[in-house]
mmCIF file of N, CA and C in Angstrom:
data_model
loop_
_atom_site.group_PDB
_atom_site.id
_atom_site.type_symbol
_atom_site.label_atom_id
_atom_site.label_comp_id
_atom_site.label_asym_id
_atom_site.label_seq_id
_atom_site.Cartn_x
_atom_site.Cartn_y
_atom_site.Cartn_z
ATOM 1 N N UNK A 71 22.424 21.136 -30.150
ATOM 2 C CA UNK A 71 22.498 20.307 -29.082
ATOM 3 C C UNK A 71 22.292 21.122 -27.830
ATOM 4 N N UNK A 72 21.575 20.561 -26.942
ATOM 5 C CA UNK A 72 21.269 21.200 -25.637
ATOM 6 C C UNK A 72 22.475 21.314 -24.620
ATOM 7 N N UNK A 73 22.628 22.450 -24.081
ATOM 8 C CA UNK A 73 23.705 22.659 -23.081
ATOM 9 C C UNK A 73 23.264 22.120 -21.714
ATOM 10 N N UNK A 74 23.831 20.938 -21.356
ATOM 11 C CA UNK A 74 23.458 20.271 -20.111
ATOM 12 C C UNK A 74 24.081 20.900 -18.915
ATOM 13 N N UNK A 75 24.920 21.806 -18.978
ATOM 14 C CA UNK A 75 25.641 22.376 -17.961
ATOM 15 C C UNK A 75 24.854 23.719 -17.494
ATOM 16 N N UNK A 76 23.872 24.088 -18.234
ATOM 17 C CA UNK A 76 23.094 25.257 -17.985
ATOM 18 C C UNK A 76 21.830 24.815 -17.212
ATOM 19 N N UNK A 77 21.631 25.219 -16.050
ATOM 20 C CA UNK A 77 20.434 24.887 -15.371
ATOM 21 C C UNK A 77 19.454 26.171 -15.411
ATOM 22 N N UNK A 78 18.161 25.703 -15.609
ATOM 23 C CA UNK A 78 17.107 26.739 -15.892
ATOM 24 C C UNK A 78 15.935 26.466 -14.964
ATOM 25 N N UNK A 79 15.313 27.562 -14.530
ATOM 26 C CA UNK A 79 14.010 27.409 -13.750
ATOM 27 C C UNK A 79 13.126 28.454 -14.245
ATOM 28 N N UNK A 80 11.852 27.938 -14.613
ATOM 29 C CA UNK A 80 10.818 28.913 -15.129
ATOM 30 C C UNK A 80 9.648 28.850 -14.085
ATOM 31 N N UNK A 81 9.295 30.116 -13.736
ATOM 32 C CA UNK A 81 8.198 30.299 -12.700
ATOM 33 C C UNK A 81 6.892 30.769 -13.415
ATOM 34 N N UNK A 82 5.737 30.002 -12.981
ATOM 35 C CA UNK A 82 4.463 30.340 -13.668
ATOM 36 C C UNK A 82 3.360 30.577 -12.633
ATOM 37 N N UNK A 83 2.535 31.491 -12.973
ATOM 38 C CA UNK A 83 1.201 31.725 -12.309
ATOM 39 C C UNK A 83 0.084 31.294 -13.210
ATOM 40 N N UNK A 84 -0.486 30.192 -13.198
ATOM 41 C CA UNK A 84 -1.411 29.639 -14.218
ATOM 42 C C UNK A 84 -0.541 29.306 -15.407
ATOM 43 N N UNK A 85 -0.938 29.876 -16.555
ATOM 44 C CA UNK A 85 -0.247 29.661 -17.711
ATOM 45 C C UNK A 85 0.688 30.854 -18.014
ATOM 46 N N UNK A 86 0.801 31.836 -17.145
ATOM 47 C CA UNK A 86 1.589 33.120 -17.314
ATOM 48 C C UNK A 86 3.051 32.928 -16.651
ATOM 49 N N UNK A 87 4.073 32.886 -17.520
ATOM 50 C CA UNK A 87 5.386 32.749 -16.946
ATOM 51 C C UNK A 87 5.837 34.166 -16.563
ATOM 52 N N UNK A 88 6.136 34.368 -15.290
ATOM 53 C CA UNK A 88 6.463 35.581 -14.636
ATOM 54 C C UNK A 88 7.921 35.677 -14.388
ATOM 55 N N UNK A 89 8.772 34.685 -14.558
ATOM 56 C CA UNK A 89 10.251 34.789 -14.331
ATOM 57 C C UNK A 89 10.849 33.548 -14.795
ATOM 58 N N UNK A 90 12.110 33.778 -15.386
ATOM 59 C CA UNK A 90 12.948 32.664 -15.820
ATOM 60 C C UNK A 90 14.365 33.008 -15.469
ATOM 61 N N UNK A 91 15.063 32.037 -14.895
ATOM 62 C CA UNK A 91 16.440 32.141 -14.565
ATOM 63 C C UNK A 91 17.262 31.099 -15.287
ATOM 64 N N UNK A 92 18.423 31.466 -15.680
ATOM 65 C CA UNK A 92 19.360 30.448 -16.252
ATOM 66 C C UNK A 92 20.768 30.652 -15.479
ATOM 67 N N UNK A 93 21.466 29.533 -15.057
ATOM 68 C CA UNK A 93 22.605 29.730 -14.312
ATOM 69 C C UNK A 93 23.439 28.368 -14.369
ATOM 70 N N UNK A 94 24.660 28.524 -14.118
ATOM 71 C CA UNK A 94 25.617 27.296 -14.103
ATOM 72 C C UNK A 94 25.671 26.829 -12.597
ATOM 73 N N UNK A 95 24.977 27.645 -11.708
ATOM 74 C CA UNK A 95 24.968 27.194 -10.252
ATOM 75 C C UNK A 95 23.824 26.246 -10.017
ATOM 76 N N UNK A 96 23.826 25.555 -8.864
ATOM 77 C CA UNK A 96 22.723 24.633 -8.486
ATOM 78 C C UNK A 96 21.369 25.408 -8.168
ATOM 79 N N UNK A 97 20.243 24.975 -8.536
ATOM 80 C CA UNK A 97 18.998 25.575 -8.276
ATOM 81 C C UNK A 97 18.386 24.723 -7.145
ATOM 82 N N UNK A 98 18.192 25.348 -5.894
ATOM 83 C CA UNK A 98 17.654 24.568 -4.809
ATOM 84 C C UNK A 98 16.109 24.581 -4.647
ATOM 85 N N UNK A 99 15.586 23.720 -3.918
ATOM 86 C CA UNK A 99 14.143 23.722 -3.679
ATOM 87 C C UNK A 99 13.695 25.012 -2.760
ATOM 88 N N UNK A 100 14.628 25.464 -1.978
ATOM 89 C CA UNK A 100 14.433 26.548 -1.139
ATOM 90 C C UNK A 100 14.272 27.834 -1.975
ATOM 91 N N UNK A 101 15.143 27.941 -2.959
ATOM 92 C CA UNK A 101 15.149 29.045 -3.917
ATOM 93 C C UNK A 101 13.771 29.070 -4.703
ATOM 94 N N UNK A 102 13.325 28.018 -5.132
ATOM 95 C CA UNK A 102 12.068 27.821 -5.850
ATOM 96 C C UNK A 102 11.006 28.311 -4.922
ATOM 97 N N UNK A 103 10.915 27.801 -3.845
ATOM 98 C CA UNK A 103 9.831 28.106 -2.788
ATOM 99 C C UNK A 103 9.843 29.638 -2.475
ATOM 100 N N UNK A 104 11.051 30.155 -2.263
ATOM 101 C CA UNK A 104 11.024 31.623 -1.891
ATOM 102 C C UNK A 104 10.500 32.447 -3.032
ATOM 103 N N UNK A 105 10.852 32.188 -4.284
ATOM 104 C CA UNK A 105 10.337 32.966 -5.541
ATOM 105 C C UNK A 105 8.817 32.912 -5.603
ATOM 106 N N UNK A 106 8.221 31.558 -5.396
ATOM 107 C CA UNK A 106 6.792 31.366 -5.522
ATOM 108 C C UNK A 106 6.124 32.116 -4.523
ATOM 109 N N UNK A 107 6.634 32.085 -3.171
ATOM 110 C CA UNK A 107 6.052 32.545 -2.120
ATOM 111 C C UNK A 107 6.050 34.032 -2.208
ATOM 112 N N UNK A 108 7.125 34.692 -2.831
ATOM 113 C CA UNK A 108 7.125 36.174 -2.949
ATOM 114 C C UNK A 108 6.150 36.649 -4.004
ATOM 115 N N UNK A 109 5.938 35.832 -5.058
ATOM 116 C CA UNK A 109 4.912 36.046 -5.997
ATOM 117 C C UNK A 109 3.558 36.058 -5.422
ATOM 118 N N UNK A 110 3.298 35.068 -4.497
ATOM 119 C CA UNK A 110 1.933 34.965 -3.846
ATOM 120 C C UNK A 110 1.718 36.189 -2.885
ATOM 121 N N UNK A 111 2.784 36.669 -2.156
ATOM 122 C CA UNK A 111 2.603 37.748 -1.196
ATOM 123 C C UNK A 111 2.349 39.059 -2.118
ATOM 124 N N UNK A 112 3.193 39.168 -3.243
ATOM 125 C CA UNK A 112 2.987 40.284 -4.040
ATOM 126 C C UNK A 112 1.582 40.409 -4.640
ATOM 127 N N UNK A 113 1.121 39.243 -5.139
ATOM 128 C CA UNK A 113 -0.239 39.174 -5.798
ATOM 129 C C UNK A 113 -0.883 37.931 -5.465
ATOM 130 N N UNK A 114 -1.703 37.830 -4.240
ATOM 131 C CA UNK A 114 -2.429 36.670 -3.949
ATOM 132 C C UNK A 114 -3.287 36.283 -5.147
ATOM 133 N N UNK A 115 -3.332 35.064 -5.484
ATOM 134 C CA UNK A 115 -4.063 34.554 -6.724
ATOM 135 C C UNK A 115 -4.844 33.263 -6.461
ATOM 136 N N UNK A 116 -5.753 33.028 -7.216
ATOM 137 C CA UNK A 116 -6.361 31.791 -7.268
ATOM 138 C C UNK A 116 -5.779 30.797 -8.365
ATOM 139 N N UNK A 117 -4.945 31.433 -9.190
ATOM 140 C CA UNK A 117 -4.288 30.639 -10.057
ATOM 141 C C UNK A 117 -3.223 29.714 -9.419
ATOM 142 N N UNK A 118 -2.788 28.602 -10.039
ATOM 143 C CA UNK A 118 -1.846 27.800 -9.529
ATOM 144 C C UNK A 118 -0.471 28.464 -9.757
ATOM 145 N N UNK A 119 0.432 28.337 -8.674
ATOM 146 C CA UNK A 119 1.680 28.761 -8.838
ATOM 147 C C UNK A 119 2.652 27.547 -8.932
ATOM 148 N N UNK A 120 3.459 27.492 -9.934
ATOM 149 C CA UNK A 120 4.344 26.353 -10.150
ATOM 150 C C UNK A 120 5.572 26.595 -10.833
ATOM 151 N N UNK A 121 6.566 25.787 -10.947
ATOM 152 C CA UNK A 121 7.902 26.013 -11.511
ATOM 153 C C UNK A 121 8.351 24.734 -12.094
ATOM 154 N N UNK A 122 9.093 24.859 -13.230
ATOM 155 C CA UNK A 122 9.830 23.875 -13.927
ATOM 156 C C UNK A 122 11.276 24.024 -13.719
ATOM 157 N N UNK A 123 11.963 23.156 -12.994
ATOM 158 C CA UNK A 123 13.462 23.277 -12.784
ATOM 159 C C UNK A 123 14.114 22.138 -13.610
ATOM 160 N N UNK A 124 15.035 22.667 -14.401
ATOM 161 C CA UNK A 124 15.784 21.715 -15.406
ATOM 162 C C UNK A 124 17.263 21.830 -14.938
ATOM 163 N N UNK A 125 17.784 20.642 -14.427
ATOM 164 C CA UNK A 125 19.155 20.444 -13.960
ATOM 165 C C UNK A 125 19.758 19.314 -14.634
ATOM 166 N N UNK A 126 20.860 19.689 -15.348
ATOM 167 C CA UNK A 126 21.505 18.517 -16.118
ATOM 168 C C UNK A 126 20.605 17.706 -17.059
ATOM 169 N N UNK A 127 19.713 18.374 -17.714
ATOM 170 C CA UNK A 127 18.788 17.683 -18.582
ATOM 171 C C UNK A 127 17.549 17.181 -18.051
ATOM 172 N N UNK A 128 17.456 17.099 -16.730
ATOM 173 C CA UNK A 128 16.385 16.457 -16.003
ATOM 174 C C UNK A 128 15.453 17.565 -15.455
ATOM 175 N N UNK A 129 14.074 17.534 -15.828
ATOM 176 C CA UNK A 129 13.300 18.470 -15.499
ATOM 177 C C UNK A 129 12.371 17.999 -14.268
ATOM 178 N N UNK A 130 12.116 18.793 -13.280
ATOM 179 C CA UNK A 130 11.277 18.629 -12.230
ATOM 180 C C UNK A 130 10.120 19.639 -12.037
ATOM 181 N N UNK A 131 8.937 19.242 -11.911
ATOM 182 C CA UNK A 131 7.784 20.288 -11.714
ATOM 183 C C UNK A 131 7.481 20.373 -10.321
ATOM 184 N N UNK A 132 7.437 21.570 -9.790
ATOM 185 C CA UNK A 132 6.928 21.883 -8.488
ATOM 186 C C UNK A 132 5.873 22.731 -8.473
ATOM 187 N N UNK A 133 4.821 22.464 -7.453
ATOM 188 C CA UNK A 133 3.682 23.277 -7.345
ATOM 189 C C UNK A 133 3.799 23.878 -5.917
ATOM 190 N N UNK A 134 3.143 25.021 -5.807
ATOM 191 C CA UNK A 134 3.267 25.858 -4.494
ATOM 192 C C UNK A 134 1.865 26.192 -3.983
ATOM 193 N N UNK A 135 1.645 25.754 -2.665
ATOM 194 C CA UNK A 135 0.490 26.226 -1.998
ATOM 195 C C UNK A 135 0.856 26.962 -0.733
ATOM 196 N N UNK A 136 0.402 28.232 -0.532
ATOM 197 C CA UNK A 136 0.870 29.085 0.663
ATOM 198 C C UNK A 136 0.739 28.356 1.823
ATOM 199 N N UNK A 137 -0.260 27.451 2.086
ATOM 200 C CA UNK A 137 -0.514 26.886 3.392
ATOM 201 C C UNK A 137 0.421 25.675 3.567
ATOM 202 N N UNK A 138 0.659 24.941 2.569
ATOM 203 C CA UNK A 138 1.462 23.675 2.624
ATOM 204 C C UNK A 138 2.903 23.762 2.148
ATOM 205 N N UNK A 139 3.118 24.767 1.292
ATOM 206 C CA UNK A 139 4.620 24.943 0.839
ATOM 207 C C UNK A 139 4.631 24.277 -0.466
ATOM 208 N N UNK A 140 5.916 23.944 -0.832
ATOM 209 C CA UNK A 140 6.387 23.332 -2.003
ATOM 210 C C UNK A 140 6.019 21.911 -2.077
ATOM 211 N N UNK A 141 5.679 21.317 -3.316
ATOM 212 C CA UNK A 141 5.368 19.986 -3.585
ATOM 213 C C UNK A 141 6.003 19.600 -4.962
ATOM 214 N N UNK A 142 6.739 18.426 -4.893
ATOM 215 C CA UNK A 142 7.301 17.876 -6.203
ATOM 216 C C UNK A 142 6.219 17.131 -6.844
ATOM 217 N N UNK A 143 5.702 17.498 -7.991
ATOM 218 C CA UNK A 143 4.727 16.785 -8.642
ATOM 219 C C UNK A 143 5.250 15.622 -9.519
ATOM 220 N N UNK A 144 6.160 15.849 -10.325
ATOM 221 C CA UNK A 144 6.773 14.764 -11.078
ATOM 222 C C UNK A 144 8.054 15.326 -11.660
ATOM 223 N N UNK A 145 8.830 14.146 -12.086
ATOM 224 C CA UNK A 145 10.170 14.451 -12.852
ATOM 225 C C UNK A 145 10.091 13.861 -14.250
ATOM 226 N N UNK A 146 10.629 14.437 -15.201
ATOM 227 C CA UNK A 146 10.549 14.036 -16.616
ATOM 228 C C UNK A 146 11.876 14.441 -17.237
#
């Protein structure tokens, strides 16, 4: 059985997962945007930067563009 109290965020550059965090704390959109922006500054890329955020069993996918910021793509 899945632990619904554990929140997870996975960060990707294209298909490469470069970071994963698990916590009982809330994961904010600001935190997601900060990590993706840091990755872009560290290594500018033409690959898409995106993250899956899973809170209480609900997953949201965000994409990041350095010019426009973070965008919620969909929830599943």
